[in-house]
Amino acid sequence: MMLPLLVSLSLLSGCGEKEKFIVYGSPENEKEVEAILKEQKFVDKTTVIQYDNSMLVAVQIKQWDKWKKAKLEKKLQKKFDEKYPNKDVFVSADYKIFYEANKIKRDQVEDNKLKDKIKKLKKLAKEET
């Protein structure tokens, strides 16, 4: 009776750090980006999409920190702006943006359509605020 529960729990705990921090697109600074995100204790999961000279950073905030989501989003935006002053970085803690960013990654959108998809996401994020 307990065996199926134990098996499912061990499978769930098998989800490693790699699934939590996904960087998609150009791998030029993947380790740096991942390091910035891992040092933020409030970040639960992320999907980063890099394209051209731009970067979309979609994050999920840990449950206990959700009430200060806007403040943490700004903090992360500032950190990325300082680290990559020559890049157009957009940080969002909105779940809808996180979901859509993962959808882009999952569907493996071609580079020529990627820019349009990201523009739509940015527009959507601005409408939400």
Tab-separated table of C-alpha atoms in Angstrom:
chain	number	residue	atom	x	y	z
A	1	MET	CA	0.000	0.000	0.000
A	2	MET	CA	2.819	2.428	0.862
A	3	LEU	CA	5.099	1.356	-1.988
A	4	PRO	CA	3.350	3.419	-4.747
A	5	LEU	CA	3.495	6.480	-2.500
A	6	LEU	CA	7.216	5.989	-1.799
A	7	VAL	CA	7.968	5.462	-5.489
A	8	SER	CA	6.088	8.609	-6.500
A	9	LEU	CA	7.765	10.648	-3.749
A	10	SER	CA	11.213	9.488	-4.816
A	11	LEU	CA	10.400	10.374	-8.432
A	12	LEU	CA	9.255	13.841	-7.394
A	13	SER	CA	12.345	14.455	-5.308
A	14	GLY	CA	14.442	13.463	-8.327
A	15	CYS	CA	13.662	16.785	-10.012
A	16	GLY	CA	17.022	18.486	-9.834
A	17	GLU	CA	18.282	22.027	-9.930
A	18	LYS	CA	18.538	21.926	-13.711
A	19	GLU	CA	14.735	21.965	-14.150
A	20	LYS	CA	14.466	24.944	-11.824
A	21	PHE	CA	16.831	27.194	-13.782
A	22	ILE	CA	16.341	26.929	-17.531
A	23	VAL	CA	18.286	29.149	-19.935
A	24	TYR	CA	17.148	28.974	-23.538
A	25	GLY	CA	18.771	30.593	-26.532
A	26	SER	CA	22.393	31.652	-26.828
A	27	PRO	CA	24.468	29.845	-24.180
A	28	GLU	CA	27.144	32.571	-24.020
A	29	ASN	CA	26.527	33.505	-20.376
A	30	GLU	CA	24.307	30.662	-19.190
A	31	LYS	CA	26.378	29.887	-16.070
A	32	GLU	CA	26.528	33.576	-15.071
A	33	VAL	CA	22.768	33.992	-15.427
A	34	GLU	CA	22.119	30.799	-13.483
A	35	ALA	CA	24.484	31.964	-10.705
A	36	ILE	CA	22.668	35.317	-10.387
A	37	LEU	CA	19.331	33.539	-10.090
A	38	LYS	CA	20.547	30.894	-7.632
A	39	GLU	CA	21.903	33.513	-5.230
A	40	GLN	CA	18.400	35.012	-4.950
A	41	LYS	CA	16.807	32.996	-2.148
A	42	PHE	CA	13.293	34.142	-3.129
A	43	VAL	CA	13.467	32.627	-6.636
A	44	ASP	CA	11.819	29.227	-6.950
A	45	LYS	CA	11.964	28.532	-10.708
A	46	THR	CA	13.079	30.477	-13.757
A	47	THR	CA	13.028	30.378	-17.504
A	48	VAL	CA	15.424	32.689	-19.307
A	49	ILE	CA	15.189	33.271	-23.038
A	50	GLN	CA	18.171	34.957	-24.677
A	51	TYR	CA	17.906	36.287	-28.212
A	52	ASP	CA	19.880	38.871	-30.170
A	53	ASN	CA	20.947	41.434	-27.596
A	54	SER	CA	17.958	40.838	-25.337
A	55	MET	CA	17.002	38.604	-22.452
A	56	LEU	CA	13.632	37.665	-20.964
A	57	VAL	CA	13.864	36.446	-17.367
A	58	ALA	CA	10.630	34.856	-16.159
A	59	VAL	CA	10.721	33.847	-12.507
A	60	GLN	CA	8.453	32.204	-10.001
A	61	ILE	CA	8.769	33.627	-6.511
A	62	LYS	CA	8.744	31.239	-3.540
A	63	GLN	CA	5.383	31.016	-1.783
A	64	TRP	CA	6.390	32.932	1.354
A	65	ASP	CA	7.781	35.848	-0.658
A	66	LYS	CA	4.818	36.320	-3.034
A	67	TRP	CA	3.394	39.248	-1.068
A	68	LYS	CA	6.456	41.333	-1.982
A	69	LYS	CA	6.597	40.135	-5.597
A	70	ALA	CA	6.842	43.607	-7.212
A	71	LYS	CA	9.720	44.653	-4.931
A	72	LEU	CA	11.644	41.422	-5.598
A	73	GLU	CA	11.020	41.721	-9.341
A	74	LYS	CA	12.530	45.237	-9.306
A	75	LYS	CA	15.504	44.005	-7.259
A	76	LEU	CA	16.195	41.268	-9.797
A	77	GLN	CA	15.707	43.687	-12.722
A	78	LYS	CA	18.284	46.054	-11.192
A	79	LYS	CA	20.759	43.189	-10.681
A	80	PHE	CA	20.477	42.112	-14.334
A	81	ASP	CA	20.648	45.722	-15.605
A	82	GLU	CA	23.888	46.244	-13.652
A	83	LYS	CA	25.404	42.939	-14.823
A	84	TYR	CA	24.370	43.360	-18.477
A	85	PRO	CA	24.216	47.104	-19.235
A	86	ASN	CA	24.483	46.485	-22.999
A	87	LYS	CA	21.550	44.061	-23.088
A	88	ASP	CA	17.841	44.744	-23.091
A	89	VAL	CA	16.787	42.655	-20.063
A	90	PHE	CA	13.156	42.183	-19.082
A	91	VAL	CA	12.377	40.518	-15.727
A	92	SER	CA	8.886	39.347	-14.821
A	93	ALA	CA	7.566	37.498	-11.776
A	94	ASP	CA	4.119	37.133	-13.347
A	95	TYR	CA	3.083	33.480	-13.602
A	96	LYS	CA	1.443	34.041	-16.985
A	97	ILE	CA	4.745	35.297	-18.418
A	98	PHE	CA	6.585	32.325	-16.870
A	99	TYR	CA	4.041	29.938	-18.390
A	100	GLU	CA	4.254	31.545	-21.856
A	101	ALA	CA	8.080	31.583	-21.740
A	102	ASN	CA	8.060	27.856	-21.030
A	103	LYS	CA	5.596	27.361	-23.867
A	104	ILE	CA	8.002	29.152	-26.237
A	105	LYS	CA	10.839	26.908	-25.050
A	106	ARG	CA	8.718	23.768	-25.301
A	107	ASP	CA	7.441	24.602	-28.803
A	108	GLN	CA	10.996	25.482	-29.898
A	109	VAL	CA	9.975	28.636	-31.730
A	110	GLU	CA	12.282	29.562	-34.615
A	111	ASP	CA	14.562	32.558	-34.100
A	112	ASN	CA	12.721	34.738	-36.619
A	113	LYS	CA	9.431	34.341	-34.681
A	114	LEU	CA	11.044	34.527	-31.252
A	115	LYS	CA	11.382	38.317	-31.262
A	116	ASP	CA	7.656	38.767	-32.005
A	117	LYS	CA	6.647	36.308	-29.275
A	118	ILE	CA	8.837	38.114	-26.726
A	119	LYS	CA	7.391	41.513	-27.748
A	120	LYS	CA	3.895	40.117	-27.131
A	121	LEU	CA	4.948	38.839	-23.711
A	122	LYS	CA	6.423	42.214	-22.731
A	123	LYS	CA	3.236	43.943	-23.882
A	124	LEU	CA	1.142	41.455	-21.907
A	125	ALA	CA	3.250	42.042	-18.786
A	126	LYS	CA	2.845	45.815	-19.073
A	127	GLU	CA	-0.934	45.426	-19.432
A	128	GLU	CA	-1.036	43.337	-16.256
A	129	THR	CA	0.560	46.116	-14.179
